[in-house]
Coordinates of C-alpha atoms and ligand atoms in Angstrom, one line a residue:
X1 CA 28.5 -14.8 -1.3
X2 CA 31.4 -16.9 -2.3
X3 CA 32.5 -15.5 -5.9
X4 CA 35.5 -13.6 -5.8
X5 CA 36.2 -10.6 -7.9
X6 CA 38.1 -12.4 -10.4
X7 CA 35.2 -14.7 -10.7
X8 CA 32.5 -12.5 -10.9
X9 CA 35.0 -10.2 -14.1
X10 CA 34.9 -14.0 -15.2
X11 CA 31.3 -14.7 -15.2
X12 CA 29.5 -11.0 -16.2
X13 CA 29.7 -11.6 -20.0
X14 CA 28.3 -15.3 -19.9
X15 CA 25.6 -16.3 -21.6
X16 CA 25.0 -20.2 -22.2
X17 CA 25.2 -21.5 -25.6
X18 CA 22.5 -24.5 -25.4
X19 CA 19.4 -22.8 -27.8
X20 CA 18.3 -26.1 -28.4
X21 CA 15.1 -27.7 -27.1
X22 CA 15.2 -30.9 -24.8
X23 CA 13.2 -33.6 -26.1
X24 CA 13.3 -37.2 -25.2
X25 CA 16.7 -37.2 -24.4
X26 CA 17.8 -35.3 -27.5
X27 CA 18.7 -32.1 -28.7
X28 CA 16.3 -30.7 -30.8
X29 CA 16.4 -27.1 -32.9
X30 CA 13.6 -25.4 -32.6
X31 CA 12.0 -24.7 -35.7
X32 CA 9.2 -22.0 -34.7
X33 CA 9.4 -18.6 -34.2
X34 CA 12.5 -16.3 -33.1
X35 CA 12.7 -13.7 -30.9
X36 CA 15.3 -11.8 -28.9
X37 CA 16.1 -12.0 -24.9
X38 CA 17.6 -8.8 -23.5
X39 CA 19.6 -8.5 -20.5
X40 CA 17.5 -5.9 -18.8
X41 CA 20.5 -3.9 -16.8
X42 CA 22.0 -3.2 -19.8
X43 CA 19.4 -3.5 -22.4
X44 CA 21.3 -5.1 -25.1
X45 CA 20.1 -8.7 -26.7
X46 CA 21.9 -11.4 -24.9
X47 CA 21.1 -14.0 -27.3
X48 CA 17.7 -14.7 -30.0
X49 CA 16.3 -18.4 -29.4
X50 CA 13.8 -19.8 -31.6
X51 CA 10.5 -21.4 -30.2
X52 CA 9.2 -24.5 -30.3
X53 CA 6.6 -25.4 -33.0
X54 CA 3.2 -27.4 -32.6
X55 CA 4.6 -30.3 -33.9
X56 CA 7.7 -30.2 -31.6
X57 CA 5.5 -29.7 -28.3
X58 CA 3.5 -32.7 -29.7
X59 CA 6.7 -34.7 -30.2
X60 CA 7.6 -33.5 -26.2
X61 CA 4.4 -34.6 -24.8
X62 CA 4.8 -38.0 -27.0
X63 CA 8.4 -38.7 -25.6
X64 CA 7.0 -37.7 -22.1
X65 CA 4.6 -40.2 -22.4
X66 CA 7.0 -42.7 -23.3
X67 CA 9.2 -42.1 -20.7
X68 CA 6.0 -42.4 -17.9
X69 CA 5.7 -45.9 -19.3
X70 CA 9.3 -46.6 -17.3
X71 CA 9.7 -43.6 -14.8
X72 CA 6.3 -44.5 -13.5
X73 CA 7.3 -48.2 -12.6
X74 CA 10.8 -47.5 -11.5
X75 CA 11.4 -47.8 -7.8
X76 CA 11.6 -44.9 -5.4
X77 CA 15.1 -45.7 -4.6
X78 CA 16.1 -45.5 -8.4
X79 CA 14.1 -42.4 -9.0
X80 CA 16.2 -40.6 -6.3
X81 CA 19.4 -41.7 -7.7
X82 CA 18.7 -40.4 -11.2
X83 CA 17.4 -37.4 -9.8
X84 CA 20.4 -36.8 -7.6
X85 CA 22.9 -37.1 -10.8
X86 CA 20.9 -33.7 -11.7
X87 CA 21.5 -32.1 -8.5
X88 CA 24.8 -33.3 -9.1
X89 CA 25.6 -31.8 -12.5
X90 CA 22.9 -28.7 -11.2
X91 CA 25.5 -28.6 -8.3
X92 CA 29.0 -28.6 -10.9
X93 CA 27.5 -26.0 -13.1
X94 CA 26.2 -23.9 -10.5
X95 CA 28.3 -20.7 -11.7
X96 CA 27.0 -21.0 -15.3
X97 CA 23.4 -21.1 -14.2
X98 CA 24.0 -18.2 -11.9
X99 CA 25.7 -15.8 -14.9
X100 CA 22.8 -16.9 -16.2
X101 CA 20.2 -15.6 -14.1
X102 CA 21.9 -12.8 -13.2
X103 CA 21.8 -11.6 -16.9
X104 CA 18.7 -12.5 -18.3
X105 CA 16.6 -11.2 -15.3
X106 CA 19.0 -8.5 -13.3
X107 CA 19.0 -9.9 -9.8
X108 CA 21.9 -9.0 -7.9
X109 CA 25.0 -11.4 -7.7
X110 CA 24.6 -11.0 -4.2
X111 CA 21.4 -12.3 -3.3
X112 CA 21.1 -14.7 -7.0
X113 CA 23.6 -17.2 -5.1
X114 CA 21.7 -18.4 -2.9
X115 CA 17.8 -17.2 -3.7
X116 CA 17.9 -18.1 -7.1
X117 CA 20.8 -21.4 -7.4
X118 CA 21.8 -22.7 -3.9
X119 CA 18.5 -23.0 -2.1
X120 CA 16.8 -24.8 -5.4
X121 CA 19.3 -27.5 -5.5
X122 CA 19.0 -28.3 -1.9
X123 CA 14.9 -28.5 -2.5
X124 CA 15.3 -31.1 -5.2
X125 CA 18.0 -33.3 -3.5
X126 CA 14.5 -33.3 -0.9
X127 CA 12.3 -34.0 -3.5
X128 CA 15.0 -36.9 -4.6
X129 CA 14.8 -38.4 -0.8
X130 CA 11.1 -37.9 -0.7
X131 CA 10.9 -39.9 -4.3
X132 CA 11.6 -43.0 -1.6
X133 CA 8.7 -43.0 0.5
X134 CA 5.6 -45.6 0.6
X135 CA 2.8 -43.5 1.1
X136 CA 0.5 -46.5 1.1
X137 CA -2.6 -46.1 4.1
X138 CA -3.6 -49.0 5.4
X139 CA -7.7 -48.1 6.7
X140 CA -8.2 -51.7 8.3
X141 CA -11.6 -53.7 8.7
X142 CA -15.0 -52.7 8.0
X143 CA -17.5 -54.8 8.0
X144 CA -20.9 -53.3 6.1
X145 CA -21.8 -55.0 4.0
X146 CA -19.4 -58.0 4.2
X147 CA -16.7 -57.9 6.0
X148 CA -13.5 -56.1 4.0
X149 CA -10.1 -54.1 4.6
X150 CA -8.5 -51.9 2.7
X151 CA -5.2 -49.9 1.6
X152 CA -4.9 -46.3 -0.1
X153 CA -2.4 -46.2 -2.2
X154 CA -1.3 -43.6 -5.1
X155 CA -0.7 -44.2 -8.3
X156 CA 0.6 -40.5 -10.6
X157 CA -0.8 -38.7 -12.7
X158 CA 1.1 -38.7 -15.5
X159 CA 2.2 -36.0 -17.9
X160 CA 2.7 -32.6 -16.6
X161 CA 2.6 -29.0 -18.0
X162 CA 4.8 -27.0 -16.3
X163 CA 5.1 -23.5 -17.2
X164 CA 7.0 -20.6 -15.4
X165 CA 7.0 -16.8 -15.0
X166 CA 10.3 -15.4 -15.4
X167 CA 11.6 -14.1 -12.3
X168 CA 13.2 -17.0 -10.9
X169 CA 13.4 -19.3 -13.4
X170 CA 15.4 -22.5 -12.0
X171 CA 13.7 -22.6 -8.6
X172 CA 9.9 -22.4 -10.2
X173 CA 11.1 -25.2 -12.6
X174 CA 12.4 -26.8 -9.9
X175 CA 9.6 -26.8 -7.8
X176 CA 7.1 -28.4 -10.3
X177 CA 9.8 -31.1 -12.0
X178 CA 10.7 -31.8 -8.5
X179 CA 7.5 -32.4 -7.2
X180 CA 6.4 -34.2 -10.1
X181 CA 9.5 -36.4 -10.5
X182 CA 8.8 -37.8 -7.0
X183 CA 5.6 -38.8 -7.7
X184 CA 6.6 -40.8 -10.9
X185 CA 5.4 -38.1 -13.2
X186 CA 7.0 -36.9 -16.2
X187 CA 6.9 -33.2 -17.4
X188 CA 7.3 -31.0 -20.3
X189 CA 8.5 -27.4 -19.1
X190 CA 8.0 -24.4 -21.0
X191 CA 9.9 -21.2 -19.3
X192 CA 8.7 -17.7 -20.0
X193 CA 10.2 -16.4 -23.3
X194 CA 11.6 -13.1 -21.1
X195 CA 13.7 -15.9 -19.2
X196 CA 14.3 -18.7 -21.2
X197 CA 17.9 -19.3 -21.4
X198 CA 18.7 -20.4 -17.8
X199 CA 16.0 -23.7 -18.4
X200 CA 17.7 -24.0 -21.7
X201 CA 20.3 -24.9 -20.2
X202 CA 19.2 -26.6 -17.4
X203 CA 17.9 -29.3 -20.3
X204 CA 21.2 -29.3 -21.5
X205 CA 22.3 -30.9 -18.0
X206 CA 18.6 -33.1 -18.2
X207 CA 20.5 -34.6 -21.4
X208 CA 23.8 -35.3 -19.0
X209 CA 22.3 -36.4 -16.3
X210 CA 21.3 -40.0 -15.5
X211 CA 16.9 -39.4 -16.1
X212 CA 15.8 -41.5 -18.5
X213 CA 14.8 -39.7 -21.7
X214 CA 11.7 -37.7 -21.8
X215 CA 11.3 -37.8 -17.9
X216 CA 11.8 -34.4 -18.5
X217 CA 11.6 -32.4 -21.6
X218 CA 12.0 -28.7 -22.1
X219 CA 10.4 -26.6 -25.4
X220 CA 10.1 -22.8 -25.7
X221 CA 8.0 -20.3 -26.6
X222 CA 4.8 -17.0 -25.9
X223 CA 1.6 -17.3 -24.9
X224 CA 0.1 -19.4 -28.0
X225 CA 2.5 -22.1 -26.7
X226 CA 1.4 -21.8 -23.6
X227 CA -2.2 -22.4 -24.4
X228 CA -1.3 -25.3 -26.9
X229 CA 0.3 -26.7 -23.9
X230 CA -1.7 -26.5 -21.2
X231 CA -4.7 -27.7 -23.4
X232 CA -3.1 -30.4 -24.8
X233 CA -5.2 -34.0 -24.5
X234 CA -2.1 -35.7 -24.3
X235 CA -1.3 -33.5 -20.8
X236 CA -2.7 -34.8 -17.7
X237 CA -2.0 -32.0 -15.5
X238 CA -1.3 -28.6 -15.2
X239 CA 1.1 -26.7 -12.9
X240 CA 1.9 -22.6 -13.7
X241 CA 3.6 -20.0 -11.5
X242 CA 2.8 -17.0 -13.3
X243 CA 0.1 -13.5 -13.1
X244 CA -3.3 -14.4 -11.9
X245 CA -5.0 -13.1 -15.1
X246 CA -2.7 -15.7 -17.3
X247 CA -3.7 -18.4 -14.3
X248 CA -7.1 -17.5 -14.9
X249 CA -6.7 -18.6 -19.4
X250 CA -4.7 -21.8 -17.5
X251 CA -7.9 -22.8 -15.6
X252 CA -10.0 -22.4 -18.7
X253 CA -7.6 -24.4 -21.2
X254 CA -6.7 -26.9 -18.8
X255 CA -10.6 -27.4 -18.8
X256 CA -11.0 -28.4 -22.3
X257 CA -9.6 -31.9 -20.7
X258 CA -11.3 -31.5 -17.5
X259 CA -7.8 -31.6 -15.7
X260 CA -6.8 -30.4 -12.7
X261 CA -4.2 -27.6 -12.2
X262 CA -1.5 -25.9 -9.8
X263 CA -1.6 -22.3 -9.7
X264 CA 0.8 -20.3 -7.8
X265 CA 0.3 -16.9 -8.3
X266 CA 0.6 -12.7 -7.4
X267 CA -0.1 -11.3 -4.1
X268 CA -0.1 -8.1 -2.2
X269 CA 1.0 -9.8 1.0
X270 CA 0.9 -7.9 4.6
X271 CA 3.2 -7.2 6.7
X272 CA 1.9 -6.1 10.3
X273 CA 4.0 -4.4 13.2
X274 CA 2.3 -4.8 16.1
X275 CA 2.5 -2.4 19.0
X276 CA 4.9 -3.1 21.2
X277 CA 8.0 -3.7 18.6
X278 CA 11.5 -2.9 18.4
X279 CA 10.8 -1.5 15.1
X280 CA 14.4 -0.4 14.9
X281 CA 15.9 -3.8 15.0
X282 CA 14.5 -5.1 12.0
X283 CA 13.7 -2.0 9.8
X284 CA 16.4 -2.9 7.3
X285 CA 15.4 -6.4 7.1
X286 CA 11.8 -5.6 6.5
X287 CA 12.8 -3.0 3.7
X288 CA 15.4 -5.3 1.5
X289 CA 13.1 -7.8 1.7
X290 CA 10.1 -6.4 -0.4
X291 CA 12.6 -4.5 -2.5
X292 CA 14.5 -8.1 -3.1
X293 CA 14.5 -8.8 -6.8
X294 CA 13.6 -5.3 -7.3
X295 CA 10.2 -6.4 -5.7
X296 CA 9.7 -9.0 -8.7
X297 CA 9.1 -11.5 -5.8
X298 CA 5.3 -13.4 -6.0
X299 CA 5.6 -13.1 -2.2
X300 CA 6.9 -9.6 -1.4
X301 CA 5.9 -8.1 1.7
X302 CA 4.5 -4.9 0.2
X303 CA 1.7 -4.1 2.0
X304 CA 3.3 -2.9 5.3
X305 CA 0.5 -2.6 8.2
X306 CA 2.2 -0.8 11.5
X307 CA 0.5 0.3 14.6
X308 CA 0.3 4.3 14.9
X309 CA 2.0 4.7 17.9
X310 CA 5.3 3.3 16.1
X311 CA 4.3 5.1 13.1
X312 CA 7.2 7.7 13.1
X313 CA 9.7 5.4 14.7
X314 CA 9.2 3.3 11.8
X315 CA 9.3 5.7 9.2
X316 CA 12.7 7.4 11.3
X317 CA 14.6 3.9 11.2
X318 CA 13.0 2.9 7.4
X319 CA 15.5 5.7 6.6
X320 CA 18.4 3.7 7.6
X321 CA 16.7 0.7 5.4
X322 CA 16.6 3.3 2.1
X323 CA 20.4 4.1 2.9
X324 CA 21.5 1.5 2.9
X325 CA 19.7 0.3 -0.4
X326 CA 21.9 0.7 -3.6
X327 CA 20.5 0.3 -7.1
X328 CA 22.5 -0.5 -10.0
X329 CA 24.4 -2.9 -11.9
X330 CA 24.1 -6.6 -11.0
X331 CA 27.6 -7.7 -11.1
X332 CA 28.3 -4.8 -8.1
X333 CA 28.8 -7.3 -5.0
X334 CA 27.5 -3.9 -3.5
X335 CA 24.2 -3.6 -5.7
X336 CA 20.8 -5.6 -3.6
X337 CA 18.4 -3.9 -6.3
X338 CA 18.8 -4.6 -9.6
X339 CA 16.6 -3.7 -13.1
X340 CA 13.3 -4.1 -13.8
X341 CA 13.0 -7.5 -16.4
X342 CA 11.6 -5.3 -19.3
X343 CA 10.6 -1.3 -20.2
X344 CA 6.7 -1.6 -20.4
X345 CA 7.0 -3.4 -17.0
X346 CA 9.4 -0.6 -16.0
X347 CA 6.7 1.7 -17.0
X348 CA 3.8 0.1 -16.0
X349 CA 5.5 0.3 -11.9
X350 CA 6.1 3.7 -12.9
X351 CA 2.7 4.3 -13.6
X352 CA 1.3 3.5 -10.2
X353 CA 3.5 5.4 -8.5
X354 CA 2.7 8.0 -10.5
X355 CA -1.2 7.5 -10.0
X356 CA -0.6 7.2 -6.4
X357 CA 0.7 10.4 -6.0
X358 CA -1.7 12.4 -7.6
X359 CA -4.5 10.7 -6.0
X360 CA -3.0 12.3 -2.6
X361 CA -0.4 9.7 -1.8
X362 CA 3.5 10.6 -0.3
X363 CA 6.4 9.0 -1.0
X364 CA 7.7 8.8 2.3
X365 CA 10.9 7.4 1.7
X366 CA 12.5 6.7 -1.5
X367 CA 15.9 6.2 -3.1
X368 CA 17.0 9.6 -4.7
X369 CA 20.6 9.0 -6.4
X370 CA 20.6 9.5 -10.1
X371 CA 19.5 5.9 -12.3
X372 CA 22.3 3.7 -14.3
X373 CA 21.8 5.5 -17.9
X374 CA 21.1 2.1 -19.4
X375 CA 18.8 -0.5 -17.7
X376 CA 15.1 -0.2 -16.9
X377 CA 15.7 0.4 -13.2
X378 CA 13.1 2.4 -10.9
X379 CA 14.2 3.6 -7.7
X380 CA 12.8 2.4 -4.4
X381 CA 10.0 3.8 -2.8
X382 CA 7.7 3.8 -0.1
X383 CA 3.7 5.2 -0.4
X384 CA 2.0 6.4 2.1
X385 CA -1.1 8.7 2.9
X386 CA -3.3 6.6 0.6
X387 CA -6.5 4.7 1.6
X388 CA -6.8 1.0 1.5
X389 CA -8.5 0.5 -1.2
X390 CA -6.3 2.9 -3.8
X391 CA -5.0 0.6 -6.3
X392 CA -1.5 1.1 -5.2
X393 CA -2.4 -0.7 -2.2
X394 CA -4.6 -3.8 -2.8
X395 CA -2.8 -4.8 -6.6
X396 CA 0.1 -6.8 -7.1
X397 CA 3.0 -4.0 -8.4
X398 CA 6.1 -6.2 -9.3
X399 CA 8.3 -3.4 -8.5
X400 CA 10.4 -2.1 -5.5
X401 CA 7.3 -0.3 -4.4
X402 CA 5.8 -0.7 -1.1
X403 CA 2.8 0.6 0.6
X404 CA 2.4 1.8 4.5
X405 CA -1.2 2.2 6.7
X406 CA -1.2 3.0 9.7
X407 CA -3.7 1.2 12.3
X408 CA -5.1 1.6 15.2
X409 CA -5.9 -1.5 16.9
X410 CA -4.9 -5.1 16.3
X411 CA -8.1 -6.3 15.3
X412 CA -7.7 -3.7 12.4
X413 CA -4.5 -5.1 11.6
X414 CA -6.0 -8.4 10.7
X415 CA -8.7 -7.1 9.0
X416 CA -6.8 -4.8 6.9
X417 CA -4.3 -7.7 6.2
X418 CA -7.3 -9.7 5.0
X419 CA -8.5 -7.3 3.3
X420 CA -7.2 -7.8 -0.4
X421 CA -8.1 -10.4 -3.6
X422 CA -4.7 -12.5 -2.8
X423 CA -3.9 -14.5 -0.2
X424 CA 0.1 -15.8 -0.8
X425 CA 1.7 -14.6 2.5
X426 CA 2.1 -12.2 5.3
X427 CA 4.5 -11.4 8.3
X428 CA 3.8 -10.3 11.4
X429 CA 6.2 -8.9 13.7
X430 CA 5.3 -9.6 17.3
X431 CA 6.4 -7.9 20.8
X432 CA 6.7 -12.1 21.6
X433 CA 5.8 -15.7 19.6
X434 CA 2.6 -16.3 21.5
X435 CA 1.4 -12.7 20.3
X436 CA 2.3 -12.9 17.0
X437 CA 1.0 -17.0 16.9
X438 CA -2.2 -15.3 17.7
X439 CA -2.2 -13.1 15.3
X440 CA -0.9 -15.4 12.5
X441 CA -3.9 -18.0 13.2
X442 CA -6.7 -15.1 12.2
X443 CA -4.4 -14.0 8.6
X444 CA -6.0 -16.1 5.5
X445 CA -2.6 -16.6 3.8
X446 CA -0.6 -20.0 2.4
X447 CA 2.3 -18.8 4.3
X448 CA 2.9 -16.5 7.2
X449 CA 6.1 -15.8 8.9
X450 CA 6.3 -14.5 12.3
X451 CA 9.1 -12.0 13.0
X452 CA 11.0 -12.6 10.0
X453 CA 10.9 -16.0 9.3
X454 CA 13.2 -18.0 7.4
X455 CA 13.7 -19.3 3.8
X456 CA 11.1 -21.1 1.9
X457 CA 12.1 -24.9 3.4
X458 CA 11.2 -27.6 0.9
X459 CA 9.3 -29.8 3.3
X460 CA 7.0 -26.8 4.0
X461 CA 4.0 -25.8 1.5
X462 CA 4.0 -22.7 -0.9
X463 CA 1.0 -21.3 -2.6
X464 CA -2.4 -19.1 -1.9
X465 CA -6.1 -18.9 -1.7
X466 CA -8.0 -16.4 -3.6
X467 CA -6.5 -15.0 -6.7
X468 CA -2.9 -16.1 -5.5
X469 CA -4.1 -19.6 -6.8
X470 CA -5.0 -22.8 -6.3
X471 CA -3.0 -26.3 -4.6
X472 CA 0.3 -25.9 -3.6
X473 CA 4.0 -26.4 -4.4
X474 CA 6.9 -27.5 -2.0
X475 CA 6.8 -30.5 0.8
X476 CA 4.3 -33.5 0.6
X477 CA 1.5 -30.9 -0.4
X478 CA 3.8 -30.0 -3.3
X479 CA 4.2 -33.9 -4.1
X480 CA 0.3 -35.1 -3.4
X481 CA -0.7 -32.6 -6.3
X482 CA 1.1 -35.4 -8.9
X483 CA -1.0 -38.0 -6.8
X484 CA -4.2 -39.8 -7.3
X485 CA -5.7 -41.7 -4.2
X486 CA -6.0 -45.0 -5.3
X487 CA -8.5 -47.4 -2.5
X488 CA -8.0 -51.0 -2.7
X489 CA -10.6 -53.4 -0.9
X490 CA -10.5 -56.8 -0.4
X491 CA -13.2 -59.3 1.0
X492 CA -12.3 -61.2 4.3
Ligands
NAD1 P1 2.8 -14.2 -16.8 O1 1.5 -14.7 -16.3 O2 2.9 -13.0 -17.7 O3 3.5 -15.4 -17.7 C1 3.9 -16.6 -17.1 C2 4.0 -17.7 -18.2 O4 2.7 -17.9 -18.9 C3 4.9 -17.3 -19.4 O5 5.7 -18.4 -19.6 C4 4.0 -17.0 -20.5 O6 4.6 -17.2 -21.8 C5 2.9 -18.0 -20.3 N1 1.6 -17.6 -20.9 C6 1.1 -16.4 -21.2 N2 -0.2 -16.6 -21.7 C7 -0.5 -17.9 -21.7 C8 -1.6 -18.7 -22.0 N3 -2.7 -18.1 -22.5 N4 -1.6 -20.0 -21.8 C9 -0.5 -20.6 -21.3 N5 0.7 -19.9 -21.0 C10 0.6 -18.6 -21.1 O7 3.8 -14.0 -15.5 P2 5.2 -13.4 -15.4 O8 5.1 -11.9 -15.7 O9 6.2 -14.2 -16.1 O10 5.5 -13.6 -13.9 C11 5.1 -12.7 -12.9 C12 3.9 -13.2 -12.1 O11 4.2 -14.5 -11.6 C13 3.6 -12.4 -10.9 O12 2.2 -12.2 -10.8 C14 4.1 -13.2 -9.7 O13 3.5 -12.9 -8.5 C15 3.8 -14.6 -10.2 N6 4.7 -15.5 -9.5 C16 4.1 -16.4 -8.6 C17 4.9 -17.2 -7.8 C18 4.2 -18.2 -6.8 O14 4.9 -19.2 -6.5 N7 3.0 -17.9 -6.3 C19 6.2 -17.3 -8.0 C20 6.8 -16.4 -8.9 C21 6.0 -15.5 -9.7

């Protein structure tokens, strides 16, 4: 972390000023309904915006469309440039959009530098580069009936719907303006009304920066935007990160237009020790990671698979991992788990463990010091002793709540691992690469890391099968979702 103490007393009372909407270029008020956002580690209101009305998200998709008419036709080389001069400002402002995160949804100052600013700036200076390429096929001659060649080339979509969940705001936005941006699309973004403040004034730098006006344009708002939105005739395509049950509405509003969608989703993603490990080598990595973001991560490892011969080493050096775990407030250099984003959801995690321990199920390790009095914080804590299919274990909790099965063989591993609705991710750590390449190859998951893995990279894909969702974010995958095939033959 690079923020020194007289920085972070600088920076734990921000809260951006920009309330206004971002439409074509221009700062609108919104004139639609008002509603408070809370900082969730101290549970006082950070600020009350105002939503967008009907009109106003018809005025967005309007000046989107307008801008499509130039953005579309502008070269690759140009897009990048005016994309750039928002990493740039993205880039300058970088402390003000952290503050911002940290407040409005509790992640640690520690981990919000990178996970939640840094790495998102350096995916869309790669979306900007990848806004240059010609990805024009050329399929050659073929000769039935006459003889012909032909070229594929793409032509985008047009307007997007992009709406996000609220646990990482600026990187989800990112991901779908980015993507879209390449492709010569131009996007309306929506943020969820638990986070909205951190995209607020992300369109405040949209305004600075050198896009042309409406390329992108940001409105807020609750779920009856959302739907307005995302069946909107004037909306080509739609691309949500949010719970698979509000993904599931998505598909079936979108569908009043017959247009196609991006849905990245929950999971309940595995993570498998395979016999053979030096479980004590990464047990504190394995354990901050699913606890990250107080486990509000779409791709937590939370299903932990490990084979029963390591059963009590694990356990033995996951105390280490628990010790070393320290709840509390955000602005603590110290703290790596922060609050949960609001008091139903607080509850709601609550509620499982709860269940899970009165259907039979341990908590084999958990955090025990006494909770911050304010702040909807749940300790850490790991399940055990319940059967695969207890709810604890196969739905997606949100929380810093993790699940451990033992297993006997590795074939169960896999199957186990497979075993669930989602398919986002999975990890498997490995006695060696070729074992745990083996292994990775059988797991039906969008992503799987092998001993640890690394950051989400920006060339790679993101997103799942089953209820985790549908296309993918991220890389040329992320960028072909904004595409349409378009073959061109010619007689010779
Ligand atoms: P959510 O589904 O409750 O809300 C997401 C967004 O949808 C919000 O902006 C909300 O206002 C909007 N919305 C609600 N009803 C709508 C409707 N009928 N039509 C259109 N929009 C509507 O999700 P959340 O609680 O904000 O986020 C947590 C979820 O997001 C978790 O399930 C998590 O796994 C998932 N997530 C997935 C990824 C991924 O990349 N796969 C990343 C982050 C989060």
């Amino acid at each position: 972390m690079s923020l020194s103490a007289e920085r972070i007393a600088a920076l734990r009372d921000y809260v951006p000023r920009e309330r206004n909407l971002t439409i074509g270029g221009r700062a609108v008020e919104p004139a639609g309904e008002r509603w408070d956002v809370y900082n969730p580690a101290t549970e006082e209101v950070l600020a009350t915006v105002g939503g967008a009305t009907t009109e106003q998200v018809d005025e967005a998709i309007r000046a989107a469309r307008a801008a499509f008419g130039t953005w579309s036709k502008m070269s690759g080389e140009e897009r990048c440039a005016a994309m750039n001069s928002l990493a740039d400002l993205l880039e300058e402002r970088w402390e003000e959009l952290l503050a911002s995160i940290v407040n409005e949804v509790g992640t640690p100052v520690s981990l919000a530098e990178f996970l939640q600013v840094k790495m998102g700036i350096g995916h869309l200076r790669w979306f900007a580069e990848a806004a240059k390429k010609d990805r024009t096929v050329h399929l050659g001659p073929y000769d039935i009936p006459v003889p012909t060649e032909s070229d594929v080339d793409h032509y985008p979509v047009g307007v997007v719907a992009a709406i996000t969940g609220y646990n990482y705001p600026l990187n989800l936005a990112g991901f779908k303006y980015g993507a879209a941006l390449a492709a010569g699309c131009t996007v309306v973004l929506l943020p969820s009304p638990r986070t909205p403040l951190t995209t607020l004034l992300l369109g405040e730098l949209v305004r600075e920066s050198n896009l042309p006006d409406g390329v992108i344009n940001v409105v807020t708002g609750g779920a009856d935007i959302g739907q307005y939105l995302s069946s909107h005739p004037g909306v080509d395509k739609v691309s949500f990160t949010g719970s698979d049950a509000v993904g599931a509405k998505i598909m079936a509003q979108a569908a009043t237009n017959l247009n196609d969608v991006v849905l990245e989703l929950g999971g309940k993603s595995a993570n498998i020790v395979l016999p053979g490990c030096d479980v004590e080598s990464f047990a504190v990595d394995m354990h901050l990671r699913w606890s990250r973001n107080a486990g509000q991560g779409c791709a937590a490892l939370a299903r932990l698979l490990v084979h029963e011969d390591l059963y009590d080493r694990f356990l033995e050096s996951g105390a280490a991992a628990f010790n070393q775990m320290k709840v509390g407030d955000p602005w603590d250099p110290a703290t790596n788990i922060g609050p949960l984003i609001r008091p139903d959801h607080r509850d709601r995690v609550n509620g499982f463990i709860t269940e899970a321990l009165e259907q039979g199920g341990k908590a084999l390790l958990q955090v025990d010091t006494p909770l911050p009095e304010k702040g909807w914080y749940v300790n850490p804590v790991l399940l055990g002793n319940l059967p695969h299919s207890a709810r604890a274990v196969q739905e997606e909790i949100f929380g810093p709540v993790a699940v451990v099965l033992p297993f006997k063989d590795t074939d169960e591993a896999i199957r186990l691992a497979n075993d669930t609705a989602y398919g986002l991710a999975a990890n498997v750590w490995a006695p060696d690469l070729a074992e745990g390449r083996r292994v990775a190859e059988q797991l039906r998951a969008g992503t799987v890391w092998i001993n640890g893995g690394g950051a989400m990279r920006p060339d790679a894909p993101f997103g799942g099968s089953g209820r985790s969702g549908v296309g993918r974010e991220l890389g040329e995958w992320g960028i072909r979702e904004f595409l349409e095939p378009r073959h061109i033959q010619w007689a010779v």
